[in-house]
Amino acid sequence: MKRLEVIFFMFAVLVLWSCKPSVPSQYIQPGEMEDILYDYHLAEAMLQDNNAGAVDGYKQQLYQAAVFRKYGVTKAEFDSSLVYYTRHADRLHDIYERLAKRFNDDAVALGASASDLNKFGAMTAQGDTADIWTGDKSFFLLPKAPYSVQSFYLTADSTYHRGDRIMLNFDAQFIYQDGLREGVAVLAVRFANDSVASRTQQITSATHYSLVLDDEAHLGIREIRGYFMLSNLQGSAVPSTTLRLMSIYHVQLIRMHDNGKKTPSPTDSIAPKDAMPKPDSNGVVPSTLPEAVPADEQLIKSLKQAPQKARLMPPQKR
């Protein structure tokens, strides 16, 4: 009797395993899709380097066509497959996790220091310098609610000290059929006296970004908030069927204690220090959000009232 039960159990497991959903054959399979996206982003990075950060639409099409030719796929096949993967977020998330590792390995092979690339990667939430990021290290956004925003929120504890520095690091990649790249990242800190300081970074190209905030007045940090957003300011000017995707990866939120020696702030991707307004008579630092993104202030206010935990798009049922 027991033998029959074991056989039945093994048969049931085999049936369930064989029924595991796979990518339909009409779409590019995960392994090949990863290779195509790898070369796709690599070609885009080369194009930006050759054009001093600018994107030449004609050359971009030539580079993309060369990638598709290499793998024997058409642009239509790539686009339809990518639409499938964006509707199955878990599969696309896994692909970008592997892509992030490949880009990291390539940087080391080309001479970059592994210690520089993973400067804070092995650190915990303890110590003078620590990575306190608790969300996904990589994710992607679409310019359509609710998949256009990835927010984060942390409450300070006993490991935070007066005078701490907070640094948000990340890398960005884009896949755009048409339209302007309108990504934005916001980092905001509320201090012990309820004053708020913030940094806003427009994300328009595939590169590395850093946002830094200091507790210069040694007030003590009460909480940290922020979000990544892919805007849709063009609205109906771009057809809803146009594929637009922004990938964020290598996310780090670094907390540094003030031990008398400050780490130099990155100057290539954050607002200059003197752009921060000085506190008023009540010690309140006004928000520094740019006028070009008026919706961001409202979003920060809504996040203060009901913070959302960072999450990935749930896969749609077939």
PDB file of C-alpha atoms in Angstrom:
ATOM      1  CA  MET A   1       0.000   0.000   0.000  1.00  0.00           C
ATOM      2  CA  LYS A   2       2.787   2.382   0.954  1.00  0.00           C
ATOM      3  CA  ARG A   3       4.575   1.551  -2.270  1.00  0.00           C
ATOM      4  CA  LEU A   4       1.494   2.536  -4.277  1.00  0.00           C
ATOM      5  CA  GLU A   5       1.283   5.819  -2.362  1.00  0.00           C
ATOM      6  CA  VAL A   6       4.926   6.601  -3.167  1.00  0.00           C
ATOM      7  CA  ILE A   7       4.400   5.803  -6.850  1.00  0.00           C
ATOM      8  CA  PHE A   8       1.279   7.978  -6.959  1.00  0.00           C
ATOM      9  CA  PHE A   9       3.134  10.858  -5.266  1.00  0.00           C
ATOM     10  CA  MET A  10       6.029  10.650  -7.725  1.00  0.00           C
ATOM     11  CA  PHE A  11       3.589  10.567 -10.642  1.00  0.00           C
ATOM     12  CA  ALA A  12       1.779  13.653  -9.316  1.00  0.00           C
ATOM     13  CA  VAL A  13       5.068  15.544  -8.961  1.00  0.00           C
ATOM     14  CA  LEU A  14       6.021  14.573 -12.517  1.00  0.00           C
ATOM     15  CA  VAL A  15       2.678  15.810 -13.857  1.00  0.00           C
ATOM     16  CA  LEU A  16       2.951  19.115 -12.004  1.00  0.00           C
ATOM     17  CA  TRP A  17       6.505  19.618 -13.261  1.00  0.00           C
ATOM     18  CA  SER A  18       5.507  18.920 -16.849  1.00  0.00           C
ATOM     19  CA  CYS A  19       2.688  21.463 -16.516  1.00  0.00           C
ATOM     20  CA  LYS A  20       5.032  24.236 -15.403  1.00  0.00           C
ATOM     21  CA  PRO A  21       4.257  27.232 -17.640  1.00  0.00           C
ATOM     22  CA  SER A  22       6.907  28.049 -20.216  1.00  0.00           C
ATOM     23  CA  VAL A  23       7.389  30.849 -22.713  1.00  0.00           C
ATOM     24  CA  PRO A  24       5.198  30.197 -25.778  1.00  0.00           C
ATOM     25  CA  SER A  25       7.163  29.154 -28.846  1.00  0.00           C
ATOM     26  CA  GLN A  26       6.129  32.222 -30.875  1.00  0.00           C
ATOM     27  CA  TYR A  27       8.172  34.417 -28.523  1.00  0.00           C
ATOM     28  CA  ILE A  28      11.940  34.640 -28.113  1.00  0.00           C
ATOM     29  CA  GLN A  29      13.021  32.239 -25.351  1.00  0.00           C
ATOM     30  CA  PRO A  30      14.570  33.604 -22.101  1.00  0.00           C
ATOM     31  CA  GLY A  31      18.185  32.628 -22.821  1.00  0.00           C
ATOM     32  CA  GLU A  32      18.218  34.193 -26.278  1.00  0.00           C
ATOM     33  CA  MET A  33      16.241  37.211 -25.049  1.00  0.00           C
ATOM     34  CA  GLU A  34      18.903  37.810 -22.412  1.00  0.00           C
ATOM     35  CA  ASP A  35      21.645  37.716 -25.063  1.00  0.00           C
ATOM     36  CA  ILE A  36      19.736  40.091 -27.349  1.00  0.00           C
ATOM     37  CA  LEU A  37      19.081  42.577 -24.529  1.00  0.00           C
ATOM     38  CA  TYR A  38      22.725  42.374 -23.511  1.00  0.00           C
ATOM     39  CA  ASP A  39      23.912  43.375 -26.989  1.00  0.00           C
ATOM     40  CA  TYR A  40      21.035  45.867 -27.301  1.00  0.00           C
ATOM     41  CA  HIS A  41      22.107  47.790 -24.188  1.00  0.00           C
ATOM     42  CA  LEU A  42      25.779  47.436 -25.066  1.00  0.00           C
ATOM     43  CA  ALA A  43      25.150  48.967 -28.499  1.00  0.00           C
ATOM     44  CA  GLU A  44      23.195  51.806 -26.924  1.00  0.00           C
ATOM     45  CA  ALA A  45      26.021  52.539 -24.484  1.00  0.00           C
ATOM     46  CA  MET A  46      28.535  52.588 -27.349  1.00  0.00           C
ATOM     47  CA  LEU A  47      26.292  54.964 -29.284  1.00  0.00           C
ATOM     48  CA  GLN A  48      26.072  57.356 -26.346  1.00  0.00           C
ATOM     49  CA  ASP A  49      29.837  57.277 -25.821  1.00  0.00           C
ATOM     50  CA  ASN A  50      30.446  58.076 -29.483  1.00  0.00           C
ATOM     51  CA  ASN A  51      27.962  60.948 -29.402  1.00  0.00           C
ATOM     52  CA  ALA A  52      28.968  62.488 -26.049  1.00  0.00           C
ATOM     53  CA  GLY A  53      25.828  61.265 -24.308  1.00  0.00           C
ATOM     54  CA  ALA A  54      23.401  62.353 -27.031  1.00  0.00           C
ATOM     55  CA  VAL A  55      21.166  59.850 -28.798  1.00  0.00           C
ATOM     56  CA  ASP A  56      21.215  59.917 -32.605  1.00  0.00           C
ATOM     57  CA  GLY A  57      17.929  58.380 -33.773  1.00  0.00           C
ATOM     58  CA  TYR A  58      19.240  57.245 -37.155  1.00  0.00           C
ATOM     59  CA  LYS A  59      22.391  55.647 -35.755  1.00  0.00           C
ATOM     60  CA  GLN A  60      20.344  54.079 -32.976  1.00  0.00           C
ATOM     61  CA  GLN A  61      18.207  52.284 -35.559  1.00  0.00           C
ATOM     62  CA  LEU A  62      21.340  51.073 -37.352  1.00  0.00           C
ATOM     63  CA  TYR A  63      22.830  49.712 -34.119  1.00  0.00           C
ATOM     64  CA  GLN A  64      19.576  47.983 -33.196  1.00  0.00           C
ATOM     65  CA  ALA A  65      19.228  46.482 -36.675  1.00  0.00           C
ATOM     66  CA  ALA A  66      22.759  45.066 -36.384  1.00  0.00           C
ATOM     67  CA  VAL A  67      21.823  43.369 -33.096  1.00  0.00           C
ATOM     68  CA  PHE A  68      18.648  41.850 -34.564  1.00  0.00           C
ATOM     69  CA  ARG A  69      20.589  40.666 -37.615  1.00  0.00           C
ATOM     70  CA  LYS A  70      23.147  38.957 -35.376  1.00  0.00           C
ATOM     71  CA  TYR A  71      20.444  36.807 -33.761  1.00  0.00           C
ATOM     72  CA  GLY A  72      18.304  36.333 -36.856  1.00  0.00           C
ATOM     73  CA  VAL A  73      15.209  38.035 -35.446  1.00  0.00           C
ATOM     74  CA  THR A  74      13.110  40.896 -36.757  1.00  0.00           C
ATOM     75  CA  LYS A  75      12.258  44.062 -34.882  1.00  0.00           C
ATOM     76  CA  ALA A  76       8.615  42.962 -34.836  1.00  0.00           C
ATOM     77  CA  GLU A  77       9.554  39.640 -33.209  1.00  0.00           C
ATOM     78  CA  PHE A  78      11.685  41.427 -30.628  1.00  0.00           C
ATOM     79  CA  ASP A  79       8.957  43.964 -29.839  1.00  0.00           C
ATOM     80  CA  SER A  80       6.203  41.362 -29.465  1.00  0.00           C
ATOM     81  CA  SER A  81       8.455  39.199 -27.284  1.00  0.00           C
ATOM     82  CA  LEU A  82       9.363  42.139 -25.077  1.00  0.00           C
ATOM     83  CA  VAL A  83       5.677  42.977 -24.652  1.00  0.00           C
ATOM     84  CA  TYR A  84       5.146  39.380 -23.503  1.00  0.00           C
ATOM     85  CA  TYR A  85       7.970  39.656 -20.958  1.00  0.00           C
ATOM     86  CA  THR A  86       6.721  42.979 -19.597  1.00  0.00           C
ATOM     87  CA  ARG A  87       3.389  41.266 -18.945  1.00  0.00           C
ATOM     88  CA  HIS A  88       5.223  38.492 -17.080  1.00  0.00           C
ATOM     89  CA  ALA A  89       7.328  40.613 -14.749  1.00  0.00           C
ATOM     90  CA  ASP A  90       8.958  37.701 -12.947  1.00  0.00           C
ATOM     91  CA  ARG A  91      10.581  36.465 -16.158  1.00  0.00           C
ATOM     92  CA  LEU A  92      11.821  39.925 -17.181  1.00  0.00           C
ATOM     93  CA  HIS A  93      13.077  40.546 -13.644  1.00  0.00           C
ATOM     94  CA  ASP A  94      15.155  37.349 -13.759  1.00  0.00           C
ATOM     95  CA  ILE A  95      16.617  38.357 -17.124  1.00  0.00           C
ATOM     96  CA  TYR A  96      17.695  41.765 -15.836  1.00  0.00           C
ATOM     97  CA  GLU A  97      19.177  40.227 -12.703  1.00  0.00           C
ATOM     98  CA  ARG A  98      21.446  38.139 -14.917  1.00  0.00           C
ATOM     99  CA  LEU A  99      22.181  41.101 -17.196  1.00  0.00           C
ATOM    100  CA  ALA A 100      23.309  43.198 -14.228  1.00  0.00           C
ATOM    101  CA  LYS A 101      25.766  40.453 -13.249  1.00  0.00           C
ATOM    102  CA  ARG A 102      27.082  40.186 -16.819  1.00  0.00           C
ATOM    103  CA  PHE A 103      27.685  43.934 -17.075  1.00  0.00           C
ATOM    104  CA  ASN A 104      29.432  43.819 -13.714  1.00  0.00           C
ATOM    105  CA  ASP A 105      31.661  40.913 -14.798  1.00  0.00           C
ATOM    106  CA  ASP A 106      32.489  42.666 -18.066  1.00  0.00           C
ATOM    107  CA  ALA A 107      33.552  45.819 -16.232  1.00  0.00           C
ATOM    108  CA  VAL A 108      35.970  43.772 -14.123  1.00  0.00           C
ATOM    109  CA  ALA A 109      37.330  42.008 -17.218  1.00  0.00           C
ATOM    110  CA  LEU A 110      37.985  45.388 -18.851  1.00  0.00           C
ATOM    111  CA  GLY A 111      40.054  46.566 -15.900  1.00  0.00           C
ATOM    112  CA  ALA A 112      37.575  47.988 -13.415  1.00  0.00           C
ATOM    113  CA  SER A 113      38.274  47.187  -9.788  1.00  0.00           C
ATOM    114  CA  ALA A 114      35.922  44.630  -8.299  1.00  0.00           C
ATOM    115  CA  SER A 115      36.226  46.448  -4.981  1.00  0.00           C
ATOM    116  CA  ASP A 116      35.054  49.672  -6.636  1.00  0.00           C
ATOM    117  CA  LEU A 117      32.109  48.031  -8.369  1.00  0.00           C
ATOM    118  CA  ASN A 118      30.985  46.374  -5.140  1.00  0.00           C
ATOM    119  CA  LYS A 119      32.271  49.008  -2.767  1.00  0.00           C
ATOM    120  CA  PHE A 120      29.243  48.760  -0.492  1.00  0.00           C
ATOM    121  CA  GLY A 121      27.725  45.537  -1.798  1.00  0.00           C
ATOM    122  CA  ALA A 122      28.944  43.211   0.957  1.00  0.00           C
ATOM    123  CA  MET A 123      28.045  45.554   3.807  1.00  0.00           C
ATOM    124  CA  THR A 124      25.133  45.096   6.168  1.00  0.00           C
ATOM    125  CA  ALA A 125      23.023  47.717   7.919  1.00  0.00           C
ATOM    126  CA  GLN A 126      25.642  47.946  10.690  1.00  0.00           C
ATOM    127  CA  GLY A 127      28.960  49.785  10.726  1.00  0.00           C
ATOM    128  CA  ASP A 128      30.169  53.263   9.850  1.00  0.00           C
ATOM    129  CA  THR A 129      29.364  52.753   6.163  1.00  0.00           C
ATOM    130  CA  ALA A 130      26.455  50.469   5.313  1.00  0.00           C
ATOM    131  CA  ASP A 131      24.059  49.609   2.518  1.00  0.00           C
ATOM    132  CA  ILE A 132      20.593  50.039   4.061  1.00  0.00           C
ATOM    133  CA  TRP A 133      18.597  49.356   0.888  1.00  0.00           C
ATOM    134  CA  THR A 134      15.901  46.749   1.612  1.00  0.00           C
ATOM    135  CA  GLY A 135      14.106  46.586  -1.737  1.00  0.00           C
ATOM    136  CA  ASP A 136      14.902  44.816  -4.984  1.00  0.00           C
ATOM    137  CA  LYS A 137      18.343  45.576  -6.382  1.00  0.00           C
ATOM    138  CA  SER A 138      16.893  45.699  -9.887  1.00  0.00           C
ATOM    139  CA  PHE A 139      13.458  46.410 -11.340  1.00  0.00           C
ATOM    140  CA  PHE A 140      11.853  48.040 -14.362  1.00  0.00           C
ATOM    141  CA  LEU A 141       9.185  50.692 -14.887  1.00  0.00           C
ATOM    142  CA  LEU A 142       6.605  51.430 -17.578  1.00  0.00           C
ATOM    143  CA  PRO A 143       4.957  54.847 -18.175  1.00  0.00           C
ATOM    144  CA  LYS A 144       1.574  53.521 -17.113  1.00  0.00           C
ATOM    145  CA  ALA A 145       0.109  53.460 -13.597  1.00  0.00           C
ATOM    146  CA  PRO A 146       0.528  51.559 -11.341  1.00  0.00           C
ATOM    147  CA  TYR A 147       3.751  50.309 -12.938  1.00  0.00           C
ATOM    148  CA  SER A 148       5.346  53.741 -13.379  1.00  0.00           C
ATOM    149  CA  VAL A 149       6.501  54.241  -9.766  1.00  0.00           C
ATOM    150  CA  GLN A 150       8.740  52.319  -7.365  1.00  0.00           C
ATOM    151  CA  SER A 151       8.795  53.947  -3.942  1.00  0.00           C
ATOM    152  CA  PHE A 152      10.801  53.268  -0.802  1.00  0.00           C
ATOM    153  CA  TYR A 153      10.585  54.253   2.852  1.00  0.00           C
ATOM    154  CA  LEU A 154      12.873  53.634   5.836  1.00  0.00           C
ATOM    155  CA  THR A 155      12.554  54.683   9.460  1.00  0.00           C
ATOM    156  CA  ALA A 156      15.748  55.549  11.303  1.00  0.00           C
ATOM    157  CA  ASP A 157      16.803  53.390  14.251  1.00  0.00           C
ATOM    158  CA  SER A 158      19.614  53.359  16.802  1.00  0.00           C
ATOM    159  CA  THR A 159      22.232  52.643  14.116  1.00  0.00           C
ATOM    160  CA  TYR A 160      21.756  56.143  12.673  1.00  0.00           C
ATOM    161  CA  HIS A 161      23.934  58.952  14.039  1.00  0.00           C
ATOM    162  CA  ARG A 162      23.748  62.713  13.901  1.00  0.00           C
ATOM    163  CA  GLY A 163      25.611  64.028  10.872  1.00  0.00           C
ATOM    164  CA  ASP A 164      25.002  60.937   8.711  1.00  0.00           C
ATOM    165  CA  ARG A 165      25.294  61.099   4.939  1.00  0.00           C
ATOM    166  CA  ILE A 166      22.762  59.280   2.729  1.00  0.00           C
ATOM    167  CA  MET A 167      23.745  58.302  -0.818  1.00  0.00           C
ATOM    168  CA  LEU A 168      21.441  56.682  -3.395  1.00  0.00           C
ATOM    169  CA  ASN A 169      23.359  54.921  -6.194  1.00  0.00           C
ATOM    170  CA  PHE A 170      21.891  53.152  -9.221  1.00  0.00           C
ATOM    171  CA  ASP A 171      22.327  52.430 -12.926  1.00  0.00           C
ATOM    172  CA  ALA A 172      19.699  52.937 -15.621  1.00  0.00           C
ATOM    173  CA  GLN A 173      18.951  51.427 -19.031  1.00  0.00           C
ATOM    174  CA  PHE A 174      16.173  52.194 -21.513  1.00  0.00           C
ATOM    175  CA  ILE A 175      14.260  50.421 -24.252  1.00  0.00           C
ATOM    176  CA  TYR A 176      12.266  53.040 -26.161  1.00  0.00           C
ATOM    177  CA  GLN A 177      10.543  52.693 -29.516  1.00  0.00           C
ATOM    178  CA  ASP A 178       9.671  56.384 -29.565  1.00  0.00           C
ATOM    179  CA  GLY A 179       9.300  59.414 -27.322  1.00  0.00           C
ATOM    180  CA  LEU A 180      11.460  61.239 -24.808  1.00  0.00           C
ATOM    181  CA  ARG A 181      13.056  59.445 -21.888  1.00  0.00           C
ATOM    182  CA  GLU A 182      11.448  60.982 -18.832  1.00  0.00           C
ATOM    183  CA  GLY A 183      12.682  59.084 -15.784  1.00  0.00           C
ATOM    184  CA  VAL A 184      13.148  60.737 -12.406  1.00  0.00           C
ATOM    185  CA  ALA A 185      14.567  59.676  -9.036  1.00  0.00           C
ATOM    186  CA  VAL A 186      13.826  61.470  -5.768  1.00  0.00           C
ATOM    187  CA  LEU A 187      15.601  61.087  -2.429  1.00  0.00           C
ATOM    188  CA  ALA A 188      14.157  62.887   0.609  1.00  0.00           C
ATOM    189  CA  VAL A 189      15.228  62.924   4.261  1.00  0.00           C
ATOM    190  CA  ARG A 190      13.167  64.118   7.227  1.00  0.00           C
ATOM    191  CA  PHE A 191      15.258  65.285  10.165  1.00  0.00           C
ATOM    192  CA  ALA A 192      14.495  65.189  13.885  1.00  0.00           C
ATOM    193  CA  ASN A 193      13.068  68.734  13.847  1.00  0.00           C
ATOM    194  CA  ASP A 194      10.702  67.771  10.969  1.00  0.00           C
ATOM    195  CA  SER A 195      12.641  69.783   8.388  1.00  0.00           C
ATOM    196  CA  VAL A 196      13.012  68.071   5.008  1.00  0.00           C
ATOM    197  CA  ALA A 197      15.831  68.021   2.460  1.00  0.00           C
ATOM    198  CA  SER A 198      15.519  66.392  -0.955  1.00  0.00           C
ATOM    199  CA  ARG A 199      17.362  65.713  -4.181  1.00  0.00           C
ATOM    200  CA  THR A 200      15.770  65.144  -7.591  1.00  0.00           C
ATOM    201  CA  GLN A 201      17.574  63.566 -10.545  1.00  0.00           C
ATOM    202  CA  GLN A 202      16.270  63.452 -14.096  1.00  0.00           C
ATOM    203  CA  ILE A 203      17.040  60.067 -15.701  1.00  0.00           C
ATOM    204  CA  THR A 204      17.429  60.506 -19.445  1.00  0.00           C
ATOM    205  CA  SER A 205      20.347  58.280 -20.470  1.00  0.00           C
ATOM    206  CA  ALA A 206      21.870  54.882 -19.773  1.00  0.00           C
ATOM    207  CA  THR A 207      24.504  55.654 -17.153  1.00  0.00           C
ATOM    208  CA  HIS A 208      25.288  55.619 -13.418  1.00  0.00           C
ATOM    209  CA  TYR A 209      23.544  58.068 -11.061  1.00  0.00           C
ATOM    210  CA  SER A 210      24.154  59.216  -7.477  1.00  0.00           C
ATOM    211  CA  LEU A 211      22.066  61.414  -5.184  1.00  0.00           C
ATOM    212  CA  VAL A 212      23.539  62.583  -1.865  1.00  0.00           C
ATOM    213  CA  LEU A 213      22.011  64.231   1.215  1.00  0.00           C
ATOM    214  CA  ASP A 214      23.919  65.254   4.366  1.00  0.00           C
ATOM    215  CA  ASP A 215      22.720  65.932   7.887  1.00  0.00           C
ATOM    216  CA  GLU A 216      24.957  68.995   7.940  1.00  0.00           C
ATOM    217  CA  ALA A 217      23.261  70.551  10.979  1.00  0.00           C
ATOM    218  CA  HIS A 218      23.662  67.286  12.961  1.00  0.00           C
ATOM    219  CA  LEU A 219      19.933  67.216  13.692  1.00  0.00           C
ATOM    220  CA  GLY A 220      19.560  63.460  13.370  1.00  0.00           C
ATOM    221  CA  ILE A 221      17.631  61.624  10.648  1.00  0.00           C
ATOM    222  CA  ARG A 222      14.074  60.509  11.381  1.00  0.00           C
ATOM    223  CA  GLU A 223      13.114  58.859   8.091  1.00  0.00           C
ATOM    224  CA  ILE A 224      14.162  58.402   4.471  1.00  0.00           C
ATOM    225  CA  ARG A 225      11.733  58.398   1.562  1.00  0.00           C
ATOM    226  CA  GLY A 226      11.927  58.474  -2.185  1.00  0.00           C
ATOM    227  CA  TYR A 227      10.857  56.961  -5.431  1.00  0.00           C
ATOM    228  CA  PHE A 228      11.783  56.157  -9.014  1.00  0.00           C
ATOM    229  CA  MET A 229       9.272  57.171 -11.676  1.00  0.00           C
ATOM    230  CA  LEU A 230       8.950  56.872 -15.429  1.00  0.00           C
ATOM    231  CA  SER A 231       6.866  59.884 -16.454  1.00  0.00           C
ATOM    232  CA  ASN A 232       4.403  60.143 -19.309  1.00  0.00           C
ATOM    233  CA  LEU A 233       4.470  63.901 -19.830  1.00  0.00           C
ATOM    234  CA  GLN A 234       3.955  63.492 -23.573  1.00  0.00           C
ATOM    235  CA  GLY A 235       0.573  61.914 -22.928  1.00  0.00           C
ATOM    236  CA  SER A 236      -1.415  61.176 -26.082  1.00  0.00           C
ATOM    237  CA  ALA A 237       1.448  62.429 -28.282  1.00  0.00           C
ATOM    238  CA  VAL A 238       2.905  58.908 -28.124  1.00  0.00           C
ATOM    239  CA  PRO A 239       0.632  55.951 -29.047  1.00  0.00           C
ATOM    240  CA  SER A 240      -0.255  53.675 -26.137  1.00  0.00           C
ATOM    241  CA  THR A 241       1.115  50.703 -28.090  1.00  0.00           C
ATOM    242  CA  THR A 242       4.608  52.234 -28.213  1.00  0.00           C
ATOM    243  CA  LEU A 243       6.983  50.239 -26.021  1.00  0.00           C
ATOM    244  CA  ARG A 244       8.820  52.330 -23.410  1.00  0.00           C
ATOM    245  CA  LEU A 245      10.715  50.669 -20.575  1.00  0.00           C
ATOM    246  CA  MET A 246      13.261  51.880 -18.017  1.00  0.00           C
ATOM    247  CA  SER A 247      15.399  49.370 -16.134  1.00  0.00           C
ATOM    248  CA  ILE A 248      16.961  50.337 -12.787  1.00  0.00           C
ATOM    249  CA  TYR A 249      19.652  48.072 -11.337  1.00  0.00           C
ATOM    250  CA  HIS A 250      22.630  47.992  -8.938  1.00  0.00           C
ATOM    251  CA  VAL A 251      20.526  49.981  -6.461  1.00  0.00           C
ATOM    252  CA  GLN A 252      22.302  50.974  -3.235  1.00  0.00           C
ATOM    253  CA  LEU A 253      21.226  53.251  -0.398  1.00  0.00           C
ATOM    254  CA  ILE A 254      24.385  53.996   1.564  1.00  0.00           C
ATOM    255  CA  ARG A 255      24.460  55.467   5.063  1.00  0.00           C
ATOM    256  CA  MET A 256      27.790  56.945   6.169  1.00  0.00           C
ATOM    257  CA  HIS A 257      28.571  58.080   9.710  1.00  0.00           C
ATOM    258  CA  ASP A 258      30.352  61.375  10.194  1.00  0.00           C
ATOM    259  CA  ASN A 259      33.728  60.505  11.709  1.00  0.00           C
ATOM    260  CA  GLY A 260      35.282  63.853  10.947  1.00  0.00           C
ATOM    261  CA  LYS A 261      36.135  62.901   7.341  1.00  0.00           C
ATOM    262  CA  LYS A 262      33.480  63.236   4.668  1.00  0.00           C
ATOM    263  CA  THR A 263      33.493  61.134   1.519  1.00  0.00           C
ATOM    264  CA  PRO A 264      33.497  63.480  -1.504  1.00  0.00           C
ATOM    265  CA  SER A 265      30.066  63.790  -3.076  1.00  0.00           C
ATOM    266  CA  PRO A 266      29.624  62.739  -6.696  1.00  0.00           C
ATOM    267  CA  THR A 267      29.356  65.897  -8.782  1.00  0.00           C
ATOM    268  CA  ASP A 268      28.290  64.511 -12.134  1.00  0.00           C
ATOM    269  CA  SER A 269      24.722  63.516 -11.399  1.00  0.00           C
ATOM    270  CA  ILE A 270      23.374  65.518  -8.472  1.00  0.00           C
ATOM    271  CA  ALA A 271      22.387  69.096  -7.901  1.00  0.00           C
ATOM    272  CA  PRO A 272      25.278  71.314  -6.732  1.00  0.00           C
ATOM    273  CA  LYS A 273      25.589  71.836  -3.009  1.00  0.00           C
ATOM    274  CA  ASP A 274      24.835  75.549  -3.205  1.00  0.00           C
ATOM    275  CA  ALA A 275      21.547  74.766  -4.959  1.00  0.00           C
ATOM    276  CA  MET A 276      20.064  73.684  -1.627  1.00  0.00           C
ATOM    277  CA  PRO A 277      18.087  76.546   0.001  1.00  0.00           C
ATOM    278  CA  LYS A 278      19.066  77.564   3.508  1.00  0.00           C
ATOM    279  CA  PRO A 279      16.731  76.865   6.454  1.00  0.00           C
ATOM    280  CA  ASP A 280      14.283  79.609   7.335  1.00  0.00           C
ATOM    281  CA  SER A 281      13.851  81.104  10.803  1.00  0.00           C
ATOM    282  CA  ASN A 282      12.057  77.955  11.947  1.00  0.00           C
ATOM    283  CA  GLY A 283      14.872  75.701  10.764  1.00  0.00           C
ATOM    284  CA  VAL A 284      12.804  74.244   7.908  1.00  0.00           C
ATOM    285  CA  VAL A 285      14.519  73.430   4.625  1.00  0.00           C
ATOM    286  CA  PRO A 286      12.119  73.965   1.670  1.00  0.00           C
ATOM    287  CA  SER A 287      11.701  71.213  -0.895  1.00  0.00           C
ATOM    288  CA  THR A 288      14.121  71.450  -3.814  1.00  0.00           C
ATOM    289  CA  LEU A 289      11.974  69.720  -6.390  1.00  0.00           C
ATOM    290  CA  PRO A 290      12.354  71.390  -9.807  1.00  0.00           C
ATOM    291  CA  GLU A 291       9.442  73.251 -11.344  1.00  0.00           C
ATOM    292  CA  ALA A 292       9.763  71.047 -14.412  1.00  0.00           C
ATOM    293  CA  VAL A 293       8.296  68.123 -12.485  1.00  0.00           C
ATOM    294  CA  PRO A 294       5.339  69.609 -10.579  1.00  0.00           C
ATOM    295  CA  ALA A 295       3.675  66.230 -10.095  1.00  0.00           C
ATOM    296  CA  ASP A 296       6.583  64.991  -7.972  1.00  0.00           C
ATOM    297  CA  GLU A 297       5.723  67.233  -5.016  1.00  0.00           C
ATOM    298  CA  GLN A 298       2.212  65.830  -4.885  1.00  0.00           C
ATOM    299  CA  LEU A 299       3.574  62.295  -5.099  1.00  0.00           C
ATOM    300  CA  ILE A 300       5.988  62.891  -2.197  1.00  0.00           C
ATOM    301  CA  LYS A 301       3.092  64.229  -0.093  1.00  0.00           C
ATOM    302  CA  SER A 302       0.985  61.182  -0.892  1.00  0.00           C
ATOM    303  CA  LEU A 303       3.891  58.868  -0.059  1.00  0.00           C
ATOM    304  CA  LYS A 304       4.302  60.575   3.314  1.00  0.00           C
ATOM    305  CA  GLN A 305       0.692  59.750   4.140  1.00  0.00           C
ATOM    306  CA  ALA A 306       0.637  56.237   2.712  1.00  0.00           C
ATOM    307  CA  PRO A 307       4.103  54.901   1.900  1.00  0.00           C
ATOM    308  CA  GLN A 308       4.156  52.040  -0.552  1.00  0.00           C
ATOM    309  CA  LYS A 309       6.492  49.125  -0.275  1.00  0.00           C
ATOM    310  CA  ALA A 310       8.654  48.627  -3.349  1.00  0.00           C
ATOM    311  CA  ARG A 311       7.177  45.904  -5.506  1.00  0.00           C
ATOM    312  CA  LEU A 312       7.416  44.311  -8.920  1.00  0.00           C
ATOM    313  CA  MET A 313       4.621  44.050 -11.454  1.00  0.00           C
ATOM    314  CA  PRO A 314       2.544  40.930 -10.808  1.00  0.00           C
ATOM    315  CA  PRO A 315       2.435  38.567 -13.782  1.00  0.00           C
ATOM    316  CA  GLN A 316      -0.860  38.607 -15.620  1.00  0.00           C
ATOM    317  CA  LYS A 317      -2.941  35.464 -15.711  1.00  0.00           C
ATOM    318  CA  ARG A 318      -3.096  33.801 -19.068  1.00  0.00           C
TER     319      ARG A 318
END
